[in-house]
């Protein structure tokens, strides 16, 4: 989730405008930054790793000449946050310059093809194939212009992109295009802009044109031309006048980052489904060989690990041990050894407890694998192999989109290992792969249909002094996560247990009106027993709130309140859709109480002390 920006002015230099605009996009990524301009037919580029202010201090991003330019602020996905991986990227001649946000899925094939045609690559990014493809297209069709070459190039890309291209061959334009990644155009008095979101240009203009998937835009200082990529047809779209304040714009009009990030989940899950095959393959090979596997993490990431232990057991027949990182050294520090494999899961990649467990395991010669949202973090440096979860920066302190994307990567990994081990029938594998692909839509539907219902639920239960969350099997993890979200954001004490455990003690708390949330997927073995657990609670006067599949009349009839998710979700994937209503519940409970869900008291986004 990087930020891209482009600017072409009638008068004056573009670079200070680009620099200031990238600062406003810095929340989208901040591990490296770069700007390219064209002046007197020459391309100039400045880029480096580090935060924008740090890079600016070193190489002054404001003194570049030229009225046309593009810039990028990066959140690493392919390739570590190093200078050579920072955007903009160029072709072999240095005349075609590209910034890109998104993921090019087929970049390895394209890169091999281009290398065979003698193109030289300097970065590890997927983006770098784009300028080389444009160059190659122009080489093969010398009568084409850059725009035509961009169109032909785009037709060869699969994946997601918002990209902006400039070229010294045709210096008075910016060409940009979109597929799945956001792109918006700004129309100023004496300049036009393109950006990942309108926050970037809002201080200059409030006239914006939203670009749709499959559209290509050519910007000149006083004109914006939009065409459909597929057939070249011109698109007429009047600019919208934006009334957002800059503060509202950063949150895309949402009142808080947390709700924005909850809403981002369908898109993020699509990104995550593009988790790199190569790394999935490598990681699953390590797991396949392992004698004992520990999943180590804290908080929400631990819940992802707990769910993953069910996935690996059910799909790949691999027993794994999810362990709280803060307990790992005490519990396993003496026994972990050269035959142990540690998969450390950490959104930030900097959590002290997780790194502590990793260090202890490393000293005892265990194999360290990593799953993180922060490529370049300490975890990526200490892991033998790591995989990025592709969620983009999460600003709300409570983990939401990063939880579902961790689950998505872990499910893909379990499926990969299952295929390797030949443990599950091809039909079942195909079915699960299909359902996994459909999850972004499923999550979208839940948000669309159920947000208002959850809001009402939060209003109804806003004064509840305590909550119970119960689930069985893999959804024990969902119950734990629902409880953590409610506690940390809305400050409501909450208890979570595997539903079968409640009668071994916790049920004694139940008295009339006590809210109990049940997570009830239809698929799998847990449904029947859950019905019994609900009855036990109901008999003692609890208020039953169930998260059920559409058409689950049995549980619906026993519930005081229910939230429905779409039918046909395989149990092994169910934590992803079933956690969405729980995230929304925590959010709206906090809002009902007048709390700011983005900054819960006493908590920090990255916990770097033990
Ligand atoms: C809860 C939350 C925390 C983190 C935990 C681990 O919403 O955000 O519980 O999950 O501090 O952080 P990472 O994943 O960065 O290691």
XYZ file of C-alpha atoms and ligand atoms in Angstrom:
626
model
C 0.000 0.000 0.000
C 2.389 2.669 -1.202
C 1.603 6.262 -2.129
C 2.077 7.583 -5.659
C 1.863 11.169 -6.807
C 2.389 13.030 -10.070
C 2.232 16.701 -10.926
C 2.528 18.739 -14.120
C 2.462 22.506 -13.785
C 2.225 25.414 -16.221
C 4.907 27.312 -14.323
C 7.442 26.429 -11.697
C 9.063 23.269 -10.479
C 7.128 20.155 -9.653
C 9.501 18.683 -7.056
C 8.587 20.811 -3.984
C 4.910 20.121 -4.713
C 5.597 16.399 -5.035
C 7.639 16.366 -1.840
C 4.896 18.113 0.163
C 2.251 15.825 -1.328
C 4.237 12.685 -0.522
C 4.390 13.879 3.082
C 0.609 13.807 3.125
C 0.701 10.273 1.713
C 3.316 9.087 4.156
C 0.707 7.177 6.176
C 0.510 4.779 3.186
C 4.135 3.795 3.465
C 7.309 5.246 4.817
C 10.280 2.976 4.294
C 11.697 4.804 1.282
C 10.903 7.716 -0.985
C 11.767 8.969 -4.442
C 11.011 11.688 -6.973
C 11.696 11.939 -10.706
C 11.356 15.059 -12.829
C 12.029 15.965 -16.435
C 13.953 19.119 -17.190
C 15.139 20.165 -20.646
C 14.478 16.675 -21.963
C 16.531 14.996 -19.198
C 15.260 12.725 -16.453
C 16.478 13.484 -12.916
C 15.862 11.081 -10.043
C 16.432 11.341 -6.305
C 15.531 8.449 -4.067
C 16.653 6.645 -0.946
C 15.556 4.439 1.880
C 14.209 6.040 5.046
C 11.412 8.350 6.064
C 10.690 11.343 3.819
C 12.167 13.885 6.254
C 15.335 11.849 6.699
C 15.810 11.459 2.939
C 15.024 15.135 2.319
C 17.640 16.167 4.852
C 20.243 14.127 3.018
C 19.451 14.826 -0.617
C 17.063 17.834 -0.705
C 13.957 16.733 -2.564
C 12.909 20.330 -3.302
C 15.661 21.533 -5.602
C 14.956 19.400 -8.654
C 14.212 21.343 -11.811
C 11.326 20.673 -14.191
C 7.588 21.234 -14.321
C 6.689 17.565 -14.615
C 7.415 14.843 -12.118
C 6.276 11.794 -10.213
C 6.984 10.564 -6.703
C 6.516 7.582 -4.463
C 6.499 6.733 -0.797
C 7.000 3.039 -0.263
C 5.695 0.242 1.902
C 7.882 -2.652 0.866
C 6.237 -5.757 -0.586
C 8.755 -7.157 -3.073
C 12.309 -6.404 -2.042
C 13.665 -4.953 1.182
C 13.471 -1.220 1.879
C 16.759 -0.323 0.209
C 17.711 2.521 -2.116
C 17.753 0.303 -5.208
C 14.229 -0.925 -4.451
C 12.870 2.590 -3.876
C 10.749 4.038 -6.693
C 10.840 5.564 -9.289
C 12.162 2.746 -11.466
C 13.570 3.198 -14.951
C 14.166 1.217 -18.134
C 17.656 0.438 -19.498
C 17.924 3.822 -21.226
C 16.831 5.795 -18.169
C 14.234 7.577 -20.305
C 11.099 5.830 -19.049
C 10.260 6.337 -15.398
C 7.558 4.605 -13.363
C 6.054 4.751 -9.887
C 3.623 2.028 -8.882
C 1.357 1.012 -6.047
C 0.071 -2.560 -6.095
C 1.419 -5.999 -6.837
C 2.317 -7.377 -10.257
C 1.553 -11.073 -9.909
C 3.259 -12.279 -13.060
C 6.425 -10.237 -12.630
C 8.762 -13.249 -12.365
C 7.711 -14.548 -15.786
C 7.936 -11.058 -17.269
C 11.324 -10.443 -15.690
C 12.728 -13.702 -17.067
C 11.385 -12.854 -20.519
C 12.912 -9.366 -20.368
C 16.245 -10.626 -19.043
C 16.364 -12.997 -21.989
C 15.998 -9.905 -24.166
C 19.010 -8.402 -22.381
C 17.200 -6.003 -20.098
C 19.199 -5.240 -16.959
C 17.400 -5.096 -13.634
C 18.781 -3.340 -10.593
C 16.037 -3.935 -8.029
C 14.141 -6.816 -6.500
C 10.801 -5.132 -7.105
C 7.908 -6.289 -9.234
C 7.530 -2.704 -10.494
C 10.781 -2.632 -12.427
C 9.339 -4.878 -15.129
C 6.984 -2.053 -16.157
C 9.516 0.492 -17.549
C 11.411 -2.341 -19.257
C 8.228 -3.650 -20.855
C 7.405 -0.161 -22.098
C 10.933 0.132 -23.488
C 10.676 -3.254 -25.190
C 7.283 -2.401 -26.679
C 8.677 0.817 -28.114
C 11.675 -1.044 -29.496
C 9.431 -3.475 -31.316
C 7.021 -0.781 -32.524
C 9.198 2.249 -33.250
C 6.249 4.217 -34.596
C 4.292 3.902 -31.347
C 4.159 6.717 -28.848
C 4.738 6.241 -25.109
C 1.019 6.179 -24.335
C 0.458 3.339 -26.809
C 3.391 1.453 -25.320
C 1.979 1.922 -21.808
C -1.362 0.526 -22.988
C 0.316 -2.532 -24.517
C 2.402 -3.014 -21.373
C -0.600 -2.837 -19.084
C -2.349 -5.519 -21.100
C 0.457 -7.892 -20.106
C 0.284 -7.192 -16.382
C -1.770 -9.252 -14.016
C -2.307 -8.121 -10.476
C -3.074 -4.720 -9.078
C -1.644 -1.354 -9.932
C -1.970 2.360 -9.852
C 0.941 3.644 -11.822
C 2.302 6.890 -13.189
C 4.765 7.096 -16.052
C 6.867 9.954 -17.373
C 9.343 9.864 -20.205
C 11.919 12.226 -21.624
C 10.785 10.995 -25.055
C 7.491 12.870 -24.526
C 8.261 15.216 -21.667
C 5.023 17.173 -21.413
C 2.725 14.562 -20.030
C 2.120 12.084 -17.241
C 0.449 8.812 -18.139
C -1.285 6.962 -15.342
C -3.530 3.929 -15.081
C -5.419 1.904 -12.556
C -6.432 -1.652 -11.816
C -7.622 -2.372 -8.280
C -5.274 0.115 -6.586
C -6.709 3.584 -5.967
C -6.011 6.492 -8.328
C -7.505 9.945 -8.303
C -6.858 13.009 -10.449
C -6.760 16.596 -9.189
C -7.468 19.566 -11.413
C -5.863 22.798 -10.262
C -5.783 26.318 -11.714
C -2.360 25.899 -13.261
C -1.515 22.243 -12.753
C -2.933 18.737 -12.814
C -2.144 15.963 -10.359
C -2.510 12.215 -9.984
C -2.363 10.498 -6.618
C -3.173 7.379 -4.634
C -5.678 9.441 -2.731
C -6.868 12.971 -2.734
C -5.274 13.823 0.597
C -2.161 14.421 -1.450
C -3.461 17.348 -3.512
C -6.275 18.694 -1.338
C -4.362 21.837 -0.267
C -3.905 22.698 -3.990
C -7.336 21.827 -5.344
C -10.629 20.344 -4.253
C -11.621 19.373 -7.809
C -11.108 15.642 -8.179
C -11.854 12.978 -10.784
C -12.000 9.401 -9.511
C -10.438 6.896 -11.882
C -11.970 3.453 -12.348
C -10.331 0.118 -12.947
C -9.250 -0.343 -16.541
C -8.788 3.362 -17.256
C -5.746 5.223 -18.528
C -5.268 8.937 -17.972
C -3.028 11.394 -19.762
C -2.265 14.565 -17.866
C -0.950 17.782 -19.335
C -0.773 21.045 -17.340
C -4.254 22.085 -18.396
C -5.951 18.925 -19.585
C -6.979 15.497 -18.381
C -7.866 12.817 -20.896
C -9.339 9.525 -19.677
C -9.612 6.450 -21.900
C -10.691 2.874 -21.418
C -7.654 0.632 -21.749
C -9.575 -2.196 -23.366
C -10.883 -0.344 -26.434
C -9.381 3.140 -26.215
C -12.820 4.760 -25.917
C -12.758 8.236 -24.386
C -14.433 8.594 -20.995
C -16.094 11.847 -19.971
C -16.318 12.375 -16.238
C -16.950 15.709 -14.587
C -14.795 16.592 -11.570
C -16.324 16.286 -8.120
C -15.888 19.114 -5.633
C -14.480 17.680 -2.429
C -15.566 19.232 0.842
C -13.354 17.136 3.137
C -10.900 18.750 5.494
C -7.327 17.353 5.220
C -7.950 15.444 8.483
C -11.064 13.814 6.966
C -9.223 13.084 3.748
C -6.483 11.042 5.425
C -9.218 8.880 6.858
C -10.982 8.821 3.469
C -14.046 10.344 5.074
C -14.264 7.742 7.860
C -14.398 9.099 11.403
C -11.591 6.811 12.589
C -8.727 4.810 11.126
C -10.038 1.661 12.750
C -13.301 1.682 10.804
C -11.447 2.683 7.641
C -9.155 -0.295 8.129
C -12.081 -2.639 8.816
C -13.567 -1.475 5.511
C -10.266 -1.974 3.712
C -10.289 -5.692 4.412
C -11.822 -6.909 1.134
C -9.128 -5.065 -0.837
C -6.356 -6.150 1.505
C -7.492 -9.768 1.316
C -7.283 -9.518 -2.459
C -3.713 -8.288 -2.070
C -2.868 -11.009 0.361
C -4.170 -13.626 -2.019
C -1.331 -12.530 -4.187
C 1.022 -13.725 -1.463
C 4.136 -14.695 -3.267
C 4.029 -18.291 -4.485
C 7.761 -18.557 -4.209
C 7.805 -17.730 -0.485
C 4.808 -19.923 0.238
C 6.661 -22.706 -1.447
C 9.862 -22.108 0.508
C 8.124 -21.775 3.844
C 6.032 -24.869 3.305
C 9.176 -26.828 2.417
C 10.724 -25.838 5.756
C 7.540 -26.753 7.596
C 7.328 -30.053 5.794
C 10.801 -31.018 6.984
C 10.349 -29.808 10.551
C 10.265 -32.186 13.475
C 8.427 -29.773 15.752
C 6.825 -26.481 14.819
C 6.066 -23.599 17.169
C 3.910 -20.657 16.125
C 5.065 -17.744 18.245
C 3.343 -14.364 18.564
C 1.594 -11.889 20.858
C -1.951 -10.534 21.091
C -3.925 -10.601 17.888
C -1.043 -12.213 16.010
C -1.160 -15.022 18.568
C -4.841 -15.525 17.772
C -3.916 -15.874 14.102
C -1.380 -18.525 15.169
C -3.959 -20.363 17.238
C -6.346 -20.494 14.270
C -3.452 -21.542 12.032
C -2.669 -24.520 14.260
C -6.125 -25.897 13.407
C -5.587 -25.166 9.706
C -2.271 -27.015 9.600
C -3.622 -29.938 11.539
C -6.770 -30.307 9.427
C -5.284 -29.605 6.028
C -1.673 -30.732 6.207
C -1.824 -33.126 9.163
C 1.002 -31.163 10.745
C 0.840 -30.713 14.503
C 1.989 -27.230 15.527
C 2.239 -25.501 18.887
C 0.941 -21.959 19.146
C 2.734 -20.251 22.022
C 2.447 -16.754 23.506
C 5.828 -15.222 22.726
C 6.058 -13.791 26.230
C 5.865 -17.350 27.605
C 7.994 -19.079 25.029
C 11.366 -18.874 26.743
C 9.969 -20.087 30.080
C 7.937 -22.846 28.466
C 10.188 -24.120 25.693
C 13.498 -22.256 26.048
C 15.340 -25.301 27.315
C 13.890 -27.854 24.915
C 13.939 -25.950 21.637
C 16.790 -27.250 19.468
C 18.238 -27.708 16.001
C 15.221 -29.773 14.949
C 12.728 -27.094 16.006
C 11.149 -24.670 13.599
C 9.739 -21.367 14.839
C 7.237 -19.473 12.725
C 7.169 -16.020 14.319
C 4.123 -13.941 13.394
C 4.245 -10.217 14.007
C 2.501 -7.394 12.195
C 5.183 -4.905 13.192
C 8.063 -7.344 13.125
C 9.412 -5.473 16.150
C 7.505 -6.885 19.118
C 10.081 -7.417 21.880
C 8.517 -10.614 23.248
C 8.356 -12.197 19.800
C 11.930 -11.209 19.019
C 12.983 -12.503 22.452
C 11.535 -15.925 21.628
C 13.235 -15.808 18.229
C 16.633 -14.911 19.729
C 16.418 -17.715 22.261
C 15.487 -20.203 19.527
C 18.221 -18.944 17.235
C 20.819 -19.418 19.949
C 19.699 -23.011 20.163
C 20.068 -23.425 16.381
C 16.357 -23.659 15.587
C 15.093 -22.583 12.161
C 13.368 -19.199 12.206
C 10.592 -18.386 9.750
C 8.677 -15.118 9.751
C 5.314 -13.705 8.769
C 5.113 -9.940 9.049
C 3.536 -6.844 7.608
C 6.787 -4.918 7.800
C 9.393 -5.952 5.297
C 12.705 -4.612 6.580
C 11.725 -5.051 10.233
C 13.955 -6.901 12.676
C 11.904 -10.052 12.181
C 12.642 -10.089 8.450
C 16.331 -9.707 9.203
C 16.524 -12.578 11.641
C 14.314 -15.003 9.706
C 15.723 -17.690 7.456
C 12.720 -17.109 5.197
C 9.919 -14.611 5.701
C 6.734 -13.732 3.920
C 5.011 -10.335 3.831
C 1.316 -10.184 4.578
C 0.715 -7.226 2.239
C -1.745 -5.345 4.454
C -0.227 -1.869 4.143
C 0.340 0.290 7.214
C -2.234 -0.075 9.972
C -2.708 3.125 11.903
C -5.474 2.195 14.341
C -3.789 0.679 17.381
C -6.132 -2.319 17.323
C -5.161 -4.894 14.726
C -8.008 -5.549 12.282
C -6.978 -5.826 8.632
C -3.622 -7.236 9.657
C -5.348 -10.087 11.524
C -7.430 -11.220 8.557
C -4.485 -10.935 6.211
C -2.289 -12.993 8.547
C -5.021 -15.627 8.551
C -5.207 -15.520 4.787
C -1.449 -16.078 4.376
C -1.458 -18.848 6.983
C -4.388 -20.559 5.236
C -2.539 -20.359 1.918
C 0.518 -21.809 3.583
C -1.471 -24.674 5.108
C -3.030 -25.376 1.706
C 0.375 -25.321 0.071
C 1.770 -27.789 2.577
C -1.300 -29.935 2.221
C -0.747 -30.118 -1.554
C 2.894 -30.982 -0.994
C 1.989 -33.735 1.377
C -0.942 -34.987 -0.700
C -3.079 -35.124 2.407
C -6.328 -33.710 1.108
C -8.162 -34.757 -2.037
C -7.799 -32.600 -5.133
C -11.528 -31.851 -5.054
C -11.335 -30.581 -1.516
C -8.227 -28.538 -2.296
C -9.915 -26.959 -5.315
C -12.998 -26.227 -3.263
C -10.979 -24.575 -0.479
C -8.857 -22.585 -2.928
C -12.087 -21.394 -4.511
C -13.614 -20.349 -1.189
C -10.400 -18.583 -0.231
C -10.525 -16.630 -3.501
C -14.127 -15.693 -2.722
C -13.352 -14.367 0.778
C -12.822 -10.727 -0.271
C -16.381 -10.687 -1.653
C -17.724 -12.521 1.383
C -16.135 -9.994 3.723
C -17.399 -7.135 1.573
C -20.929 -8.509 1.792
C -20.739 -8.838 5.572
C -19.630 -5.243 5.971
C -22.280 -3.991 3.555
C -25.185 -5.945 5.001
C -24.318 -6.150 8.664
C -22.646 -2.914 9.704
C -25.960 -1.243 10.561
C -27.130 -4.332 12.484
C -23.923 -4.423 14.506
C -24.318 -0.716 15.222
C -27.783 -1.412 16.676
C -26.372 -4.284 18.682
C -23.682 -2.028 20.134
C -26.338 0.505 21.074
C -28.451 -2.175 22.774
C -25.562 -3.587 24.806
C -23.613 -0.373 25.388
C -24.083 -0.530 29.159
C -23.211 -4.212 29.536
C -20.618 -4.573 32.268
C -19.098 -7.769 30.913
C -19.265 -9.984 27.807
C -18.644 -13.654 27.099
C -17.263 -14.912 23.763
C -17.524 -18.597 22.986
C -16.499 -20.659 19.989
C -15.391 -24.172 19.271
C -12.498 -25.573 17.285
C -10.807 -23.013 15.104
C -13.276 -20.371 16.242
C -11.928 -20.491 19.747
C -9.351 -18.164 18.195
C -12.146 -15.953 16.811
C -13.737 -15.807 20.254
C -10.413 -14.755 21.808
C -9.970 -12.105 19.165
C -13.527 -10.750 19.604
C -12.882 -10.478 23.321
C -9.507 -8.760 22.894
C -10.965 -6.184 20.498
C -13.861 -5.358 22.832
C -11.622 -5.061 25.882
C -8.905 -2.972 24.327
C -11.094 -0.561 22.379
C -14.297 -0.268 24.403
C -12.822 -1.100 27.841
C -15.487 -3.736 28.454
C -14.180 -6.624 30.528
C -14.745 -9.786 28.552
C -14.127 -13.490 28.867
C -13.483 -15.993 26.107
C -13.260 -19.752 26.265
C -13.611 -22.720 24.012
C -17.383 -23.212 24.357
C -16.900 -26.700 25.794
C -14.881 -25.289 28.689
C -17.549 -22.909 29.922
C -19.317 -25.550 31.975
C -16.070 -26.337 33.752
C -16.225 -23.060 35.611
C -17.030 -19.823 33.800
C -20.751 -20.595 33.462
C -21.170 -19.769 37.148
C -20.908 -16.089 36.167
C -24.055 -16.246 34.084
C -27.118 -14.449 35.355
C -30.138 -13.064 33.505
C -29.235 -10.645 30.752
C -25.523 -11.571 30.628
C -24.469 -11.094 26.961
C -22.841 -14.183 25.456
C -21.524 -14.078 21.896
C -21.369 -17.432 20.099
C -19.413 -17.939 16.880
C -21.341 -20.563 14.926
C -20.091 -21.690 11.527
C -22.365 -24.248 9.872
C -19.675 -26.373 8.260
C -17.709 -28.918 10.285
C -18.318 -30.823 13.469
C -18.819 -28.015 15.953
C -22.330 -26.853 15.087
C -24.236 -29.586 16.912
C -22.295 -29.221 20.123
C -22.559 -25.444 19.970
C -26.343 -25.773 19.925
C -26.035 -27.630 23.251
C -23.724 -24.937 24.663
C -26.156 -22.210 23.651
C -28.974 -24.069 25.387
C -26.934 -24.312 28.578
C -26.433 -20.553 28.567
C -29.974 -19.751 27.582
C -31.349 -21.912 30.387
C -29.488 -19.634 32.806
C -30.938 -16.456 31.366
C -27.989 -15.300 29.213
C -28.699 -12.965 26.294
C -27.501 -14.937 23.293
C -25.834 -13.025 20.463
C -24.901 -15.405 17.683
C -22.813 -14.980 14.583
C -24.416 -17.453 12.194
C -24.585 -18.356 8.551
C -27.628 -17.128 6.643
C -30.416 -19.655 6.962
C -29.232 -21.195 10.247
C -32.778 -21.205 11.629
C -31.920 -23.503 14.510
C -29.481 -21.130 16.182
C -31.401 -18.075 15.035
C -34.471 -19.280 16.950
C -32.396 -19.637 20.136
C -30.749 -16.222 19.860
C -31.792 -12.883 21.279
C -29.762 -11.204 18.578
C -27.893 -12.542 15.602
C -25.603 -11.347 12.837
C -25.558 -13.311 9.595
C -22.637 -14.052 7.322
C -23.041 -15.594 3.848
C -23.630 -19.325 3.469
C -21.082 -21.930 2.486
C -17.976 -20.862 4.419
C -15.630 -23.797 5.091
C -14.951 -24.089 8.792
C -11.204 -24.001 8.299
C -11.461 -20.509 6.757
C -14.303 -19.291 8.944
C -12.324 -17.058 11.362
C -11.745 -14.569 8.517
C -15.396 -13.750 7.830
C -16.689 -14.479 11.331
C -14.330 -12.022 13.012
C -15.637 -9.073 10.964
C -18.842 -8.572 13.014
C -16.753 -8.799 16.189
C -14.378 -6.082 14.983
C -17.387 -3.921 14.135
C -18.956 -4.646 17.525
C -15.836 -3.512 19.387
C -15.610 -0.414 17.215
C -19.247 0.642 17.664
C -19.228 -0.138 21.383
C -16.273 2.237 21.728
C -18.084 4.873 19.678
C -21.240 4.436 21.802
C -19.117 5.118 24.864
C -17.592 8.220 23.339
C -14.114 6.676 23.192
C -11.558 7.123 20.445
C -11.016 3.592 19.071
C -7.818 4.599 17.300
C -5.888 5.400 20.441
C -6.932 3.153 23.326
C -5.365 4.138 26.624
C -2.155 2.458 27.801
C -1.523 0.763 24.439
C 1.027 1.296 21.690
C 0.974 0.036 18.126
C 4.318 -1.650 18.466
C 5.300 -3.089 21.852
C 9.062 -2.956 21.908
C 9.551 -3.667 25.615
C 9.191 -7.006 27.366
C -4.404 -5.999 19.393
C -3.036 -5.720 18.977
C -1.923 -6.347 19.740
C -0.863 -6.880 18.772
C 0.348 -7.414 19.544
C 1.376 -8.033 18.638
O -5.323 -5.355 18.596
O -2.813 -5.004 18.062
O -2.380 -7.366 20.567
O -1.443 -7.896 18.007
O 0.946 -6.369 20.282
O 1.869 -7.106 17.724
P 2.671 -7.567 16.437
O 1.751 -8.351 15.578
O 3.135 -6.290 15.818
O 3.804 -8.407 16.929
